[in-house]
mmCIF file of C-alpha atoms in Angstrom:
data_model
loop_
_atom_site.group_PDB
_atom_site.id
_atom_site.type_symbol
_atom_site.label_atom_id
_atom_site.label_comp_id
_atom_site.label_asym_id
_atom_site.label_seq_id
_atom_site.Cartn_x
_atom_site.Cartn_y
_atom_site.Cartn_z
ATOM 1 C CA UNK A 309 -74.678 42.132 82.473
ATOM 2 C CA UNK A 310 -73.363 41.553 79.127
ATOM 3 C CA UNK A 311 -70.778 44.563 79.284
ATOM 4 C CA UNK A 312 -69.173 43.421 82.403
ATOM 5 C CA UNK A 313 -66.692 41.159 80.571
ATOM 6 C CA UNK A 314 -65.442 44.148 78.586
ATOM 7 C CA UNK A 315 -65.300 46.613 81.289
ATOM 8 C CA UNK A 316 -62.829 44.631 83.494
ATOM 9 C CA UNK A 317 -59.927 44.722 81.063
ATOM 10 C CA UNK A 318 -60.427 48.382 80.750
ATOM 11 C CA UNK A 319 -60.369 49.002 84.330
ATOM 12 C CA UNK A 320 -57.212 46.949 84.610
ATOM 13 C CA UNK A 321 -55.502 49.027 82.133
ATOM 14 C CA UNK A 322 -56.652 52.396 83.624
ATOM 15 C CA UNK A 323 -55.028 50.869 86.832
ATOM 16 C CA UNK A 324 -51.624 50.006 85.416
ATOM 17 C CA UNK A 325 -51.530 53.638 83.960
ATOM 18 C CA UNK A 326 -52.364 55.077 87.478
ATOM 19 C CA UNK A 327 -49.625 52.923 88.976
ATOM 20 C CA UNK A 328 -46.877 53.821 86.407
ATOM 21 C CA UNK A 329 -47.849 57.461 86.434
ATOM 22 C CA UNK A 330 -47.558 57.482 90.434
ATOM 23 C CA UNK A 331 -44.357 55.643 90.242
ATOM 24 C CA UNK A 332 -42.706 58.316 87.941
ATOM 25 C CA UNK A 333 -43.949 61.004 89.979
ATOM 26 C CA UNK A 334 -42.103 59.528 92.900
ATOM 27 C CA UNK A 335 -39.069 58.860 90.997
ATOM 28 C CA UNK A 336 -38.763 62.471 89.982
ATOM 29 C CA UNK A 337 -39.545 63.719 93.300
ATOM 30 C CA UNK A 338 -36.510 61.948 94.518
ATOM 31 C CA UNK A 339 -34.316 63.001 91.903
ATOM 32 C CA UNK A 340 -35.382 66.633 92.543
ATOM 33 C CA UNK A 341 -34.737 66.345 96.150
ATOM 34 C CA UNK A 342 -31.316 64.862 95.633
ATOM 35 C CA UNK A 343 -30.422 67.683 93.076
ATOM 36 C CA UNK A 344 -31.417 70.190 95.775
ATOM 37 C CA UNK A 345 -29.201 68.723 98.358
ATOM 38 C CA UNK A 346 -26.288 68.473 96.238
ATOM 39 C CA UNK A 347 -26.785 72.231 95.005
ATOM 40 C CA UNK A 348 -27.217 73.228 98.668
ATOM 41 C CA UNK A 349 -23.548 71.949 100.018
ATOM 42 C CA UNK A 350 -21.105 74.672 100.031
ATOM 43 C CA UNK A 351 -17.949 74.006 97.853
ATOM 44 C CA UNK A 352 -15.153 71.979 99.772
ATOM 45 C CA UNK A 353 -17.242 71.552 102.791
ATOM 46 C CA UNK A 354 -17.951 67.897 102.397
ATOM 47 C CA UNK A 355 -21.248 65.978 103.199
ATOM 48 C CA UNK A 356 -23.741 67.972 105.248
ATOM 49 C CA UNK A 357 -25.079 66.616 108.465
ATOM 50 C CA UNK A 358 -22.626 63.712 108.676
ATOM 51 C CA UNK A 359 -20.859 63.139 112.013
ATOM 52 C CA UNK A 360 -16.945 62.798 112.122
ATOM 53 C CA UNK A 361 -16.549 64.891 108.832
ATOM 54 C CA UNK A 362 -13.461 67.054 108.230
ATOM 55 C CA UNK A 363 -13.856 70.730 109.424
ATOM 56 C CA UNK A 364 -13.379 73.208 107.001
ATOM 57 C CA UNK A 365 -10.275 75.236 106.900
ATOM 58 C CA UNK A 366 -10.264 78.383 109.045
ATOM 59 C CA UNK A 367 -12.044 76.761 111.985
ATOM 60 C CA UNK A 368 -15.730 76.901 110.998
ATOM 61 C CA UNK A 369 -18.098 74.383 112.429
ATOM 62 C CA UNK A 370 -18.881 71.065 110.159
ATOM 63 C CA UNK A 371 -21.635 71.369 107.746
ATOM 64 C CA UNK A 372 -23.915 68.912 110.082
ATOM 65 C CA UNK A 373 -26.703 71.604 110.876
ATOM 66 C CA UNK A 374 -29.108 71.349 113.504
ATOM 67 C CA UNK A 375 -31.251 68.107 113.466
ATOM 68 C CA UNK A 376 -34.279 68.572 111.408
ATOM 69 C CA UNK A 377 -33.558 72.210 110.619
ATOM 70 C CA UNK A 378 -33.534 71.429 106.708
ATOM 71 C CA UNK A 379 -30.793 74.141 106.336
ATOM 72 C CA UNK A 380 -28.106 73.049 104.182
ATOM 73 C CA UNK A 381 -24.628 73.473 105.426
ATOM 74 C CA UNK A 382 -25.743 73.977 108.993
ATOM 75 C CA UNK A 383 -24.727 76.674 111.172
ATOM 76 C CA UNK A 384 -26.544 79.930 111.688
ATOM 77 C CA UNK A 385 -27.932 81.750 108.607
ATOM 78 C CA UNK A 386 -25.264 84.398 107.541
ATOM 79 C CA UNK A 387 -26.812 85.978 104.484
ATOM 80 C CA UNK A 388 -28.067 84.916 101.155
ATOM 81 C CA UNK A 389 -25.518 82.851 98.992
ATOM 82 C CA UNK A 390 -25.484 82.928 95.350
ATOM 83 C CA UNK A 391 -28.445 80.881 93.645
ATOM 84 C CA UNK A 392 -30.857 81.848 96.601
ATOM 85 C CA UNK A 393 -29.326 79.485 99.226
ATOM 86 C CA UNK A 394 -28.565 80.622 102.561
ATOM 87 C CA UNK A 395 -24.922 81.306 103.502
ATOM 88 C CA UNK A 396 -23.312 78.954 106.219
ATOM 89 C CA UNK A 397 -22.550 81.919 108.605
ATOM 90 C CA UNK A 398 -18.746 81.632 108.210
ATOM 91 C CA UNK A 399 -17.071 84.674 109.542
ATOM 92 C CA UNK A 400 -14.433 86.567 107.018
ATOM 93 C CA UNK A 401 -10.809 85.780 108.042
ATOM 94 C CA UNK A 402 -8.853 88.830 109.431
ATOM 95 C CA UNK A 403 -6.593 90.182 106.959
ATOM 96 C CA UNK A 404 -2.909 89.302 107.270
ATOM 97 C CA UNK A 405 -0.923 91.010 109.880
ATOM 98 C CA UNK A 406 -3.965 92.608 111.824
ATOM 99 C CA UNK A 407 -6.276 91.817 114.462
ATOM 100 C CA UNK A 408 -4.389 88.556 115.256
ATOM 101 C CA UNK A 409 -4.465 89.604 119.036
ATOM 102 C CA UNK A 410 -0.522 89.381 119.111
ATOM 103 C CA UNK A 411 1.003 92.606 120.333
ATOM 104 C CA UNK A 412 4.455 93.626 118.972
ATOM 105 C CA UNK A 413 6.956 94.345 121.830
ATOM 106 C CA UNK A 414 8.375 97.663 121.869
ATOM 107 C CA UNK A 415 12.066 98.185 121.156
ATOM 108 C CA UNK A 416 14.167 97.930 124.176
ATOM 109 C CA UNK A 417 15.992 101.035 125.167
ATOM 110 C CA UNK A 418 19.595 100.956 125.876
ATOM 111 C CA UNK A 419 20.878 102.622 128.827
ATOM 112 C CA UNK A 420 23.701 105.219 128.196
ATOM 113 C CA UNK A 421 27.020 104.064 129.801
ATOM 114 C CA UNK A 422 28.169 105.556 133.300
ATOM 115 C CA UNK A 423 29.981 108.845 132.977
ATOM 116 C CA UNK A 424 33.790 109.002 133.719
ATOM 117 C CA UNK A 425 35.290 110.921 136.602
ATOM 118 C CA UNK A 426 38.796 112.469 136.085
ATOM 119 C CA UNK A 427 40.286 112.547 139.452
ATOM 120 C CA UNK A 428 41.837 115.106 141.394
ATOM 121 C CA UNK A 429 45.572 115.746 141.002
ATOM 122 C CA UNK A 430 45.340 114.351 137.079
ATOM 123 C CA UNK A 431 47.930 116.193 135.013
ATOM 124 C CA UNK A 432 46.723 118.058 131.911
ATOM 125 C CA UNK A 433 49.934 118.636 129.495
ATOM 126 C CA UNK A 434 49.180 121.421 126.851
ATOM 127 C CA UNK A 435 51.454 123.547 124.712
ATOM 128 C CA UNK A 436 50.475 127.394 124.171
ATOM 129 C CA UNK A 437 49.179 128.857 121.152
ATOM 130 C CA UNK A 438 50.169 132.308 121.374
ATOM 131 C CA UNK A 439 52.595 134.302 123.327
ATOM 132 C CA UNK A 440 52.089 135.827 126.825
ATOM 133 C CA UNK A 441 54.108 138.652 128.153
ATOM 134 C CA UNK A 442 53.735 141.069 130.851
ATOM 135 C CA UNK A 443 54.266 143.954 128.332
ATOM 136 C CA UNK A 444 50.871 143.378 126.904
ATOM 137 C CA UNK A 445 48.888 140.832 129.253
ATOM 138 C CA UNK A 446 47.220 141.614 132.465
ATOM 139 C CA UNK A 447 45.151 139.827 134.907
ATOM 140 C CA UNK A 448 42.281 138.147 133.010
ATOM 141 C CA UNK A 449 43.653 138.163 129.870
ATOM 142 C CA UNK A 450 42.522 134.620 128.182
ATOM 143 C CA UNK A 451 44.775 132.357 126.227
ATOM 144 C CA UNK A 452 44.443 129.242 124.116
ATOM 145 C CA UNK A 453 46.569 125.899 124.162
ATOM 146 C CA UNK A 454 46.199 122.336 122.869
ATOM 147 C CA UNK A 455 46.828 118.915 124.566
ATOM 148 C CA UNK A 456 50.373 117.499 124.203
ATOM 149 C CA UNK A 457 49.231 114.028 125.452
ATOM 150 C CA UNK A 458 45.587 112.673 125.445
ATOM 151 C CA UNK A 459 43.710 112.631 128.609
ATOM 152 C CA UNK A 460 42.880 109.043 129.691
ATOM 153 C CA UNK A 461 40.881 107.533 132.415
ATOM 154 C CA UNK A 462 41.267 103.602 132.480
ATOM 155 C CA UNK A 463 40.938 102.647 128.839
ATOM 156 C CA UNK A 464 38.670 105.492 128.100
ATOM 157 C CA UNK A 465 39.947 108.488 126.110
ATOM 158 C CA UNK A 466 38.534 111.650 127.530
ATOM 159 C CA UNK A 467 40.183 114.088 125.306
ATOM 160 C CA UNK A 468 42.498 113.238 122.424
ATOM 161 C CA UNK A 469 45.791 114.665 121.730
ATOM 162 C CA UNK A 470 45.447 118.214 119.984
ATOM 163 C CA UNK A 471 42.027 118.767 121.814
ATOM 164 C CA UNK A 472 41.788 122.716 122.741
ATOM 165 C CA UNK A 473 42.297 123.898 126.081
ATOM 166 C CA UNK A 474 41.491 127.320 127.282
ATOM 167 C CA UNK A 475 43.213 129.355 130.454
ATOM 168 C CA UNK A 476 43.760 132.780 131.936
ATOM 169 C CA UNK A 477 46.347 135.253 133.248
ATOM 170 C CA UNK A 478 45.644 134.980 136.954
ATOM 171 C CA UNK A 479 48.628 137.547 137.960
ATOM 172 C CA UNK A 480 50.908 139.620 135.512
ATOM 173 C CA UNK A 481 53.549 141.496 137.489
ATOM 174 C CA UNK A 482 55.648 143.762 135.410
ATOM 175 C CA UNK A 483 57.858 144.877 138.421
ATOM 176 C CA UNK A 484 61.168 144.453 136.928
ATOM 177 C CA UNK A 485 63.062 147.056 139.259
ATOM 178 C CA UNK A 486 66.000 146.294 141.563
ATOM 179 C CA UNK A 487 63.997 144.966 144.377
ATOM 180 C CA UNK A 488 62.448 142.201 142.198
ATOM 181 C CA UNK A 489 61.704 140.952 138.530
ATOM 182 C CA UNK A 490 58.509 140.406 136.400
ATOM 183 C CA UNK A 491 56.419 137.438 136.351
ATOM 184 C CA UNK A 492 53.407 135.932 134.843
ATOM 185 C CA UNK A 493 51.175 133.337 136.272
ATOM 186 C CA UNK A 494 48.277 131.446 134.205
ATOM 187 C CA UNK A 495 45.935 128.437 134.798
ATOM 188 C CA UNK A 496 43.320 126.451 132.913
ATOM 189 C CA UNK A 497 39.761 127.130 132.885
ATOM 190 C CA UNK A 498 38.151 125.005 130.243
ATOM 191 C CA UNK A 499 38.989 121.929 128.285
ATOM 192 C CA UNK A 500 37.028 120.627 125.092
ATOM 193 C CA UNK A 501 35.506 117.457 125.348
ATOM 194 C CA UNK A 502 33.353 115.842 122.909
ATOM 195 C CA UNK A 503 32.896 118.974 120.923
ATOM 196 C CA UNK A 504 32.030 120.928 123.886
ATOM 197 C CA UNK A 505 33.685 123.042 126.432
ATOM 198 C CA UNK A 506 33.951 121.642 130.032
ATOM 199 C CA UNK A 507 34.940 123.925 133.071
ATOM 200 C CA UNK A 508 38.128 122.663 134.779
ATOM 201 C CA UNK A 509 39.994 123.940 138.072
ATOM 202 C CA UNK A 510 43.753 123.589 137.819
ATOM 203 C CA UNK A 511 46.817 124.596 139.535
ATOM 204 C CA UNK A 512 48.865 127.682 138.225
ATOM 205 C CA UNK A 513 51.898 127.927 136.493
ATOM 206 C CA UNK A 514 54.353 131.066 136.988
ATOM 207 C CA UNK A 515 56.970 132.198 134.697
ATOM 208 C CA UNK A 516 59.587 134.620 135.949
ATOM 209 C CA UNK A 517 61.714 137.196 133.991
ATOM 210 C CA UNK A 518 65.508 136.851 134.033
ATOM 211 C CA UNK A 519 67.280 138.546 136.756
ATOM 212 C CA UNK A 520 68.856 142.099 135.895
ATOM 213 C CA UNK A 521 71.185 142.680 138.739
ATOM 214 C CA UNK A 522 74.452 142.591 137.092
ATOM 215 C CA UNK A 523 73.029 144.989 134.306
ATOM 216 C CA UNK A 524 71.936 147.350 137.369
ATOM 217 C CA UNK A 525 75.433 147.212 138.963
ATOM 218 C CA UNK A 526 77.017 147.940 135.554
ATOM 219 C CA UNK A 527 74.815 151.102 135.143
ATOM 220 C CA UNK A 528 75.524 152.356 138.374
ATOM 221 C CA UNK A 529 79.198 151.897 138.014
ATOM 222 C CA UNK A 530 79.330 153.335 134.810
ATOM 223 C CA UNK A 531 77.504 156.417 136.176
ATOM 224 C CA UNK A 532 79.803 156.562 138.908
ATOM 225 C CA UNK A 533 83.042 156.670 137.033
ATOM 226 C CA UNK A 534 81.564 159.383 134.709
ATOM 227 C CA UNK A 535 81.024 161.665 137.948
ATOM 228 C CA UNK A 536 84.219 161.141 139.280
ATOM 229 C CA UNK A 537 86.358 162.073 136.040
ATOM 230 C CA UNK A 538 83.865 165.222 135.536
ATOM 231 C CA UNK A 539 84.596 166.113 139.562
ATOM 232 C CA UNK A 540 88.452 165.465 138.881
ATOM 233 C CA UNK A 541 88.580 168.015 135.862
ATOM 234 C CA UNK A 542 86.589 170.365 137.547
ATOM 235 C CA UNK A 543 88.114 170.489 141.199
ATOM 236 C CA UNK A 544 91.061 168.082 141.569
ATOM 237 C CA UNK A 545 90.905 164.916 144.042
ATOM 238 C CA UNK A 546 88.245 166.323 146.202
ATOM 239 C CA UNK A 547 86.188 167.250 143.025
ATOM 240 C CA UNK A 548 86.652 163.773 141.904
ATOM 241 C CA UNK A 549 85.154 162.316 145.097
ATOM 242 C CA UNK A 550 82.312 164.577 144.987
ATOM 243 C CA UNK A 551 81.716 163.767 141.485
ATOM 244 C CA UNK A 552 81.837 159.796 141.951
ATOM 245 C CA UNK A 553 79.061 160.319 144.649
ATOM 246 C CA UNK A 554 77.025 162.294 142.393
ATOM 247 C CA UNK A 555 77.661 159.880 139.556
ATOM 248 C CA UNK A 556 76.666 156.937 141.391
ATOM 249 C CA UNK A 557 73.405 158.651 142.928
ATOM 250 C CA UNK A 558 72.636 159.402 139.214
ATOM 251 C CA UNK A 559 73.202 155.889 137.973
ATOM 252 C CA UNK A 560 71.059 154.418 140.594
ATOM 253 C CA UNK A 561 68.311 156.752 139.944
ATOM 254 C CA UNK A 562 68.539 155.314 136.334
ATOM 255 C CA UNK A 563 68.124 151.860 137.230
ATOM 256 C CA UNK A 564 65.160 152.489 139.644
ATOM 257 C CA UNK A 565 63.331 154.648 136.954
ATOM 258 C CA UNK A 566 63.914 151.535 134.411
ATOM 259 C CA UNK A 567 61.641 148.653 134.273
ATOM 260 C CA UNK A 568 63.660 144.865 134.072
ATOM 261 C CA UNK A 569 63.042 142.485 131.603
ATOM 262 C CA UNK A 570 59.349 141.427 130.858
ATOM 263 C CA UNK A 571 58.230 137.929 131.920
ATOM 264 C CA UNK A 572 57.235 135.970 128.877
ATOM 265 C CA UNK A 573 55.618 132.689 127.987
ATOM 266 C CA UNK A 574 56.566 132.058 124.466
ATOM 267 C CA UNK A 575 54.194 130.337 121.705
ATOM 268 C CA UNK A 576 54.419 126.749 121.674
ATOM 269 C CA UNK A 577 55.606 126.736 125.369
ATOM 270 C CA UNK A 578 54.965 123.163 127.096
ATOM 271 C CA UNK A 579 53.106 123.773 130.187
ATOM 272 C CA UNK A 580 51.644 121.126 132.750
ATOM 273 C CA UNK A 581 48.865 121.846 135.048
ATOM 274 C CA UNK A 582 47.074 119.652 137.836
ATOM 275 C CA UNK A 583 43.615 119.363 138.423
ATOM 276 C CA UNK A 584 42.614 120.860 141.773
ATOM 277 C CA UNK A 585 39.009 119.231 141.833
ATOM 278 C CA UNK A 586 37.602 116.021 140.040
ATOM 279 C CA UNK A 587 35.530 116.568 136.803
ATOM 280 C CA UNK A 588 32.791 114.059 135.720
ATOM 281 C CA UNK A 589 32.366 113.647 131.980
ATOM 282 C CA UNK A 590 29.541 111.981 130.137
ATOM 283 C CA UNK A 591 30.861 109.226 127.626
ATOM 284 C CA UNK A 592 30.376 109.774 124.025
#
């Protein structure tokens, strides 16, 4: 055929154009695939699917993914990431100071120091605050005093100097007659320790009034002399004897009817008591 020589060059041109078009499509497809792969890799995670790569911070699995899964960044899908890509499934890190699994130990409780025992027989030296007298005081009358010396056990001061002490009049005898004299007896009942009153049991202290026998004898003698003088004036010698006896009897009656001096514990008097039973005190 005459047209055959012209058709061959045309066919060759068309074949060349088809090959060029096919090559362009293949190159474009490769570029598109590379771009998709690059965009699908999370920032800072390194190349996906490579073995031996550096693990991301926070302990997540490397971005290798499952073989043939086609999921960029590997791991289980954890929602949709920006740009339409699926997230790599990384869990959000726990906030600082919470959920770390570490428990804070409770503060240690400090045991209180052991108590102190004040032994029986320990002396308590005080000074009275007010005056006590058998003229006004009676059994049960209370009084107040202060420590003259600190009460110390070992190296621990149970009560400092000047601490308050409290006591009671256990016996007030205002006798004061020829057969006896007045007396007053006191004891401590409480001691102030760490701002609180603590019960104590102590020995007693007794003060006795001054003896008045000489004064009583003078009173009887004076009365006897007066009686004798009166009797002598009235009836001579015999009257004097009778008067003296009568005067002596009158003087003795006066003495018996008159009380002696009162027993007194003056203000600021130093007294010393002893514990008759031990006392346990909590340390401050």
